[in-house]
PDB file of C-alpha atoms and ligand atoms in Angstrom:
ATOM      1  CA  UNK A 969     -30.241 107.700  15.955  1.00  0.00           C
ATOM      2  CA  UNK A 970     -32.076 105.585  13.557  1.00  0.00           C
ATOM      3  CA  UNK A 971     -31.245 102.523  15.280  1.00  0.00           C
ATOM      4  CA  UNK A 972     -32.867 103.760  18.431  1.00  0.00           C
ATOM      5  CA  UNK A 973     -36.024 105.392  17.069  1.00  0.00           C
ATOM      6  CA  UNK A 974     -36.394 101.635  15.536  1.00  0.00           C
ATOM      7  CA  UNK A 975     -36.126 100.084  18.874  1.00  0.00           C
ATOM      8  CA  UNK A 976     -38.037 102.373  20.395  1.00  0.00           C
ATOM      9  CA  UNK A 977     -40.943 101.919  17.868  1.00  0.00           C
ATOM     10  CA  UNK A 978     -40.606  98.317  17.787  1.00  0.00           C
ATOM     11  CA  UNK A 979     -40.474  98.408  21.122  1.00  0.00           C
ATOM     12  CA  UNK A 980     -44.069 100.291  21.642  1.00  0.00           C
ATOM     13  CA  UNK A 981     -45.502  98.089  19.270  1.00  0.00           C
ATOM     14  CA  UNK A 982     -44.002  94.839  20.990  1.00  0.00           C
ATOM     15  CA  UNK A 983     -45.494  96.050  24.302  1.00  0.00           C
ATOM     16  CA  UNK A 984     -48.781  97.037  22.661  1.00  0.00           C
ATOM     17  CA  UNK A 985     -49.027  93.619  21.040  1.00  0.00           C
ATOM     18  CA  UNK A 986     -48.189  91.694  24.556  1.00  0.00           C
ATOM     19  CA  UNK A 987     -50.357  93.603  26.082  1.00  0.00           C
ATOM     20  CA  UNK A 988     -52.992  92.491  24.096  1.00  0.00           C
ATOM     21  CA  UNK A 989     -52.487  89.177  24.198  1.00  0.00           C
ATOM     22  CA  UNK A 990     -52.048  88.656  28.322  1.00  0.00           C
ATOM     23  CA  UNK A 991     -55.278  90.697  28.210  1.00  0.00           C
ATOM     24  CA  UNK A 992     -57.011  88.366  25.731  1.00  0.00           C
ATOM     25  CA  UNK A 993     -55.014  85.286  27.369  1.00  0.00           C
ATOM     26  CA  UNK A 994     -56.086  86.312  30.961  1.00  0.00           C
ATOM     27  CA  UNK A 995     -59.955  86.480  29.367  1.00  0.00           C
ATOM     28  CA  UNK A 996     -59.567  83.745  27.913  1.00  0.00           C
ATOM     29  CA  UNK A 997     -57.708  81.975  31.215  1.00  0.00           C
ATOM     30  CA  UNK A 998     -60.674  83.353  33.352  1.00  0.00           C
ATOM     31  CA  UNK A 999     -63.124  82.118  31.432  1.00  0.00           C
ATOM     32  CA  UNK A1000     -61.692  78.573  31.116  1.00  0.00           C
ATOM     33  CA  UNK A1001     -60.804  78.311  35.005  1.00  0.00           C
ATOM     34  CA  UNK A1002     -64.886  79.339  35.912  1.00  0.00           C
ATOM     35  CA  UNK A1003     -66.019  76.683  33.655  1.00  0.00           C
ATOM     36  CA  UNK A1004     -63.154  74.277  35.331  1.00  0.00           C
ATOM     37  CA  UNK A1005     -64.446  75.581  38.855  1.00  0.00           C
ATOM     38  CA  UNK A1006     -68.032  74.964  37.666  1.00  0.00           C
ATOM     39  CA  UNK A1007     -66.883  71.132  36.482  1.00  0.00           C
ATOM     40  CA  UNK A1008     -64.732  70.458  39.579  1.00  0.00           C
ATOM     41  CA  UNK A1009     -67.535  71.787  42.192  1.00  0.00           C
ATOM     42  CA  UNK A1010     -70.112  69.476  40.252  1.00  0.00           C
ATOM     43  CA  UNK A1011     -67.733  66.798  40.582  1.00  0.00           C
ATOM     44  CA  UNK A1012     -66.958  67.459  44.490  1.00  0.00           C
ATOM     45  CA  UNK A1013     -70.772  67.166  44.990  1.00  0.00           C
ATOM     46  CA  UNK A1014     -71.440  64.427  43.237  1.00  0.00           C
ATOM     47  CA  UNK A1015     -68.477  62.591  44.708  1.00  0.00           C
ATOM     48  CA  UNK A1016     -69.816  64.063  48.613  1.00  0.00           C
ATOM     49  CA  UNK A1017     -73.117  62.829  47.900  1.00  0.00           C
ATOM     50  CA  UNK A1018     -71.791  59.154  46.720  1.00  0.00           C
ATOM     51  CA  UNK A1019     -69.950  59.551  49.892  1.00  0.00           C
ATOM     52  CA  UNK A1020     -72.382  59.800  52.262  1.00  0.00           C
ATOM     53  CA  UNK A1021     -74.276  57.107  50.550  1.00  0.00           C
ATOM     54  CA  UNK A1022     -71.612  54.947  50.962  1.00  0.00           C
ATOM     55  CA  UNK A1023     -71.291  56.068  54.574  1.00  0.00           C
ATOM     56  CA  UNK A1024     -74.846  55.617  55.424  1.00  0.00           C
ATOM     57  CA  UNK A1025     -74.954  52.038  53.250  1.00  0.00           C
ATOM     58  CA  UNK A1026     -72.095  50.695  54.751  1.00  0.00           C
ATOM     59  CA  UNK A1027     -72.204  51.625  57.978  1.00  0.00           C
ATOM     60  CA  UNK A1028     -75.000  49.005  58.965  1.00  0.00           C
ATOM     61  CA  UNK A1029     -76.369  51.493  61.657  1.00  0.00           C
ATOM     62  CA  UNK A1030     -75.195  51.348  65.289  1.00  0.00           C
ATOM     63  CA  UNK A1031     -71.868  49.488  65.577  1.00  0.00           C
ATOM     64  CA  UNK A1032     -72.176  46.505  67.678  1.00  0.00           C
ATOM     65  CA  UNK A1033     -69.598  46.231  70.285  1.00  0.00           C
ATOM     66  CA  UNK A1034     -69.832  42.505  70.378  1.00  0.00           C
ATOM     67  CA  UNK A1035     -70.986  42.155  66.600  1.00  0.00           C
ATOM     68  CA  UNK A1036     -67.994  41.966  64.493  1.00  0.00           C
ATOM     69  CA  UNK A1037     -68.412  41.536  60.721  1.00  0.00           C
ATOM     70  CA  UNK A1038     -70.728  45.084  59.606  1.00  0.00           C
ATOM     71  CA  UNK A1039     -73.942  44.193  61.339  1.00  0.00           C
ATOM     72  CA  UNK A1040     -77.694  43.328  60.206  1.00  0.00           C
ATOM     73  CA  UNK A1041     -80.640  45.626  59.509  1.00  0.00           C
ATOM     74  CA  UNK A1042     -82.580  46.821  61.788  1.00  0.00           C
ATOM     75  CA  UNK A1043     -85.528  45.624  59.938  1.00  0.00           C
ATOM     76  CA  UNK A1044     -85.322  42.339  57.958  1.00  0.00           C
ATOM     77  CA  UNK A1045     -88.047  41.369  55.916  1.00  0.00           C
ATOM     78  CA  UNK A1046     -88.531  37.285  54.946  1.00  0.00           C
ATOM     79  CA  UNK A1047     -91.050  36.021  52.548  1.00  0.00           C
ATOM     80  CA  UNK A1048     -92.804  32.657  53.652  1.00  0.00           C
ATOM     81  CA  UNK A1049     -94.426  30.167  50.848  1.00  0.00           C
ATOM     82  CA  UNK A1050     -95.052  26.624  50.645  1.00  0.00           C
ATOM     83  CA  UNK A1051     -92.929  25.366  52.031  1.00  0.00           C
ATOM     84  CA  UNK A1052     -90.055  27.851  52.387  1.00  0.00           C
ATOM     85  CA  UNK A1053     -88.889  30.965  53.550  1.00  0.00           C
ATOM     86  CA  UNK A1054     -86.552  33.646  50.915  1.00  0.00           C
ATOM     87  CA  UNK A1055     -84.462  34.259  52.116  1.00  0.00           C
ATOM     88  CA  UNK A1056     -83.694  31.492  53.837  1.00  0.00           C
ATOM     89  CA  UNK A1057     -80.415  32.915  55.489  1.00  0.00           C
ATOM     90  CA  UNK A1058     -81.113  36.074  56.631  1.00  0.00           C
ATOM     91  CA  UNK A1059     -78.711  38.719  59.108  1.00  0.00           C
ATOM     92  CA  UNK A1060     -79.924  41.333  61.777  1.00  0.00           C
ATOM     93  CA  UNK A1061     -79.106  43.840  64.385  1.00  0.00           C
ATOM     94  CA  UNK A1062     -79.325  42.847  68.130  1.00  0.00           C
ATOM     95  CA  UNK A1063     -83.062  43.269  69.091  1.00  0.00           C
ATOM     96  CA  UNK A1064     -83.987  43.809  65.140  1.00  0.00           C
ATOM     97  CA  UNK A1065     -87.137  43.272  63.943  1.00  0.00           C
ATOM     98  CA  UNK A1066     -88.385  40.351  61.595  1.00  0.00           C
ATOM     99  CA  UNK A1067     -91.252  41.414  59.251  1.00  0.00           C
ATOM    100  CA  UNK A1068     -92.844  38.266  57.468  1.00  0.00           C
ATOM    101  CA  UNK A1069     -94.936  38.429  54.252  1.00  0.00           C
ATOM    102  CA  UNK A1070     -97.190  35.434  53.344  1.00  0.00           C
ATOM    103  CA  UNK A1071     -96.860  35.261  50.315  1.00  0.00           C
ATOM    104  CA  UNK A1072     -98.158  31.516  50.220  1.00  0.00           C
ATOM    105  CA  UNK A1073    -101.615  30.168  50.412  1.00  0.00           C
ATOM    106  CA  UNK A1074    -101.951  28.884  54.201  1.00  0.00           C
ATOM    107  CA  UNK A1075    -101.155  30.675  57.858  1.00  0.00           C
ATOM    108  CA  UNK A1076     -96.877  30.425  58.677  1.00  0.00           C
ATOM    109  CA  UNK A1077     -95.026  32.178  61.210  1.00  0.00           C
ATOM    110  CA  UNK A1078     -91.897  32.209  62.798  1.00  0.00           C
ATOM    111  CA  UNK A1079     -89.849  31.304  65.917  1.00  0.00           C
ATOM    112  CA  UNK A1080     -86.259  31.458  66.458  1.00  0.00           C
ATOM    113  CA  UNK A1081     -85.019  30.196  70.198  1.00  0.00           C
ATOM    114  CA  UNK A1082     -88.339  30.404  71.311  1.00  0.00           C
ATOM    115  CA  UNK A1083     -89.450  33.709  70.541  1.00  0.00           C
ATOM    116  CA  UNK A1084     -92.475  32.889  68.438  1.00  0.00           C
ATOM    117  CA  UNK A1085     -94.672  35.662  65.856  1.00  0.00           C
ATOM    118  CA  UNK A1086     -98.614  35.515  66.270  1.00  0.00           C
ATOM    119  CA  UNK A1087     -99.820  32.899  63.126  1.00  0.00           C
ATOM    120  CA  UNK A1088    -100.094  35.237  60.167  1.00  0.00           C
ATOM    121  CA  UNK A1089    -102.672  34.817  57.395  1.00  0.00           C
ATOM    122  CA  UNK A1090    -102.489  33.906  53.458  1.00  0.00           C
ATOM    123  CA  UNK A1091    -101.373  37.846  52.163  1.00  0.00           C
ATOM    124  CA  UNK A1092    -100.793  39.476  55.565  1.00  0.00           C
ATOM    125  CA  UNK A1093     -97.163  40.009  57.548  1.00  0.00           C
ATOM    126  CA  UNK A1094     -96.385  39.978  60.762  1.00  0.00           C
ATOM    127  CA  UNK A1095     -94.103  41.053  62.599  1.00  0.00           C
ATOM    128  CA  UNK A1096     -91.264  39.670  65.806  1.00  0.00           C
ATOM    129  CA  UNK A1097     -88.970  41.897  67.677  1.00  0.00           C
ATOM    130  CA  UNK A1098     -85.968  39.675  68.850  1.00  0.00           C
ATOM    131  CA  UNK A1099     -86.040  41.358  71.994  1.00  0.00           C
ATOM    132  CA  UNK A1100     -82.915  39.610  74.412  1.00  0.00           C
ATOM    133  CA  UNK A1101     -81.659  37.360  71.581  1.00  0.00           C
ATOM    134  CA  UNK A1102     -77.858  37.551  71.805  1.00  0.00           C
ATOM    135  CA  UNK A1103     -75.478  38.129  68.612  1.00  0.00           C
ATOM    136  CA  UNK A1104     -74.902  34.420  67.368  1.00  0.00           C
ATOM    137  CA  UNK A1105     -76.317  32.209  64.392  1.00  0.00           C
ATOM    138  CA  UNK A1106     -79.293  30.331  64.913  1.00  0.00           C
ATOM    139  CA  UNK A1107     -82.510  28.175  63.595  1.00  0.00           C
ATOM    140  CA  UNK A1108     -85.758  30.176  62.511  1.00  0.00           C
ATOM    141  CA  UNK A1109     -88.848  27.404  61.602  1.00  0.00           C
ATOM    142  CA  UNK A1110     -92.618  27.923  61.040  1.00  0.00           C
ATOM    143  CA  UNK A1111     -93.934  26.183  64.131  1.00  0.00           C
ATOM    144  CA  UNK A1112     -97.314  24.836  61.929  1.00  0.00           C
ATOM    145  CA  UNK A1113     -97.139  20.935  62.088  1.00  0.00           C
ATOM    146  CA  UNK A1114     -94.897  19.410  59.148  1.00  0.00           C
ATOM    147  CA  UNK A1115     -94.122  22.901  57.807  1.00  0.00           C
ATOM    148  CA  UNK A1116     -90.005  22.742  59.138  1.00  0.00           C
ATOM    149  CA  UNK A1117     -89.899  19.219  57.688  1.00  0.00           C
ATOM    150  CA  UNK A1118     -90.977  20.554  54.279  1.00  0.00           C
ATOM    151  CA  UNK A1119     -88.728  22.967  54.223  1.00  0.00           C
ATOM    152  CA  UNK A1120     -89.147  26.120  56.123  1.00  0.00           C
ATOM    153  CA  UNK A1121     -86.486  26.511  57.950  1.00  0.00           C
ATOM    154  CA  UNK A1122     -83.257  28.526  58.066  1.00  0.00           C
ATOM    155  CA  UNK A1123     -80.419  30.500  59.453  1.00  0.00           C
ATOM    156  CA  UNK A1124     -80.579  33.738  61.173  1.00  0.00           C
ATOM    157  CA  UNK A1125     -77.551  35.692  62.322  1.00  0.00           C
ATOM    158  CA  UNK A1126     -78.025  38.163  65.097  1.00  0.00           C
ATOM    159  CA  UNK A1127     -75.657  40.561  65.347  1.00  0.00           C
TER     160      UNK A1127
HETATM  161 CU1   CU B 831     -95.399  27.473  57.502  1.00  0.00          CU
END
């Protein structure tokens, strides 16, 4: 008799107690698991935004059939001086576009397998759509006597 009434007691209190707790532990687990979900959908949309950077940065715009190795820009842009051209090896898509600054003190321009840009003046840029020009490496110069034997010349990869 005593025994039970004991276990009986203990017993109410023991379920009162875990009750308690799993409600204070399932608060408690709630509230942790919204901040996690908070953290974690953060995360995902900072790690979906990097993503798509990397997917828009890598991808090098159309995929060349006949390119191979990731492709130029679209749009290249070369600095001419006296008497040289940065960068002097420079990559671009199939009928890209090359935009030249003068950044030097007389007219340059450029020509690569004889597509040639109008002269461009001291400050200005032109510009030269490589209309036609296969994928494959080739020689860009400034066409203005003794400029390509000073130095500006260089490499441009089309593809
Ligand atoms: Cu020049």
């Amino acid at each position: 008799m005593t025994d039970t009434t004991t276990t009986e007691v203990q017993t109410t209190q023991g379920s009162g107690r875990v009750g308690g707790t799993t409600f204070e532990t399932l608060a408690i687990s709630a509230f942790i698991f919204g901040i996690f979900a908070i953290v974690a959908a953060v995360f995902a949309i900072g790690m979906s935004a990097r993503a798509v950077e990397v997917a828009n940065g890598g991808g090098g715009g159309s995929k060349a059939t006949t390119g191979g190795g990731g492709g130029g820009a679209a749009e290249v842009q070369v600095k001419a001086t006296e008497f040289a051209f940065d960068p002097k090896d420079i990559k671009v898509a199939e009928n890209g576009k090359i935009i030249l600054d003068n950044a030097g003190a007389v007219q340059h321009d450029f020509q690569v397998e004889g597509l040639t840009m109008d002269m461009v003046d001291p400050g200005k840029t032109g510009e030269l759509v490589l209309t036609g020009l296969a994928p494959g490496e080739y020689t860009f110069i400034c066409t203005v006597p003794g400029h390509e034997a000073a130095g500006m010349k260089g490499t441009i990869t089309v593809g």
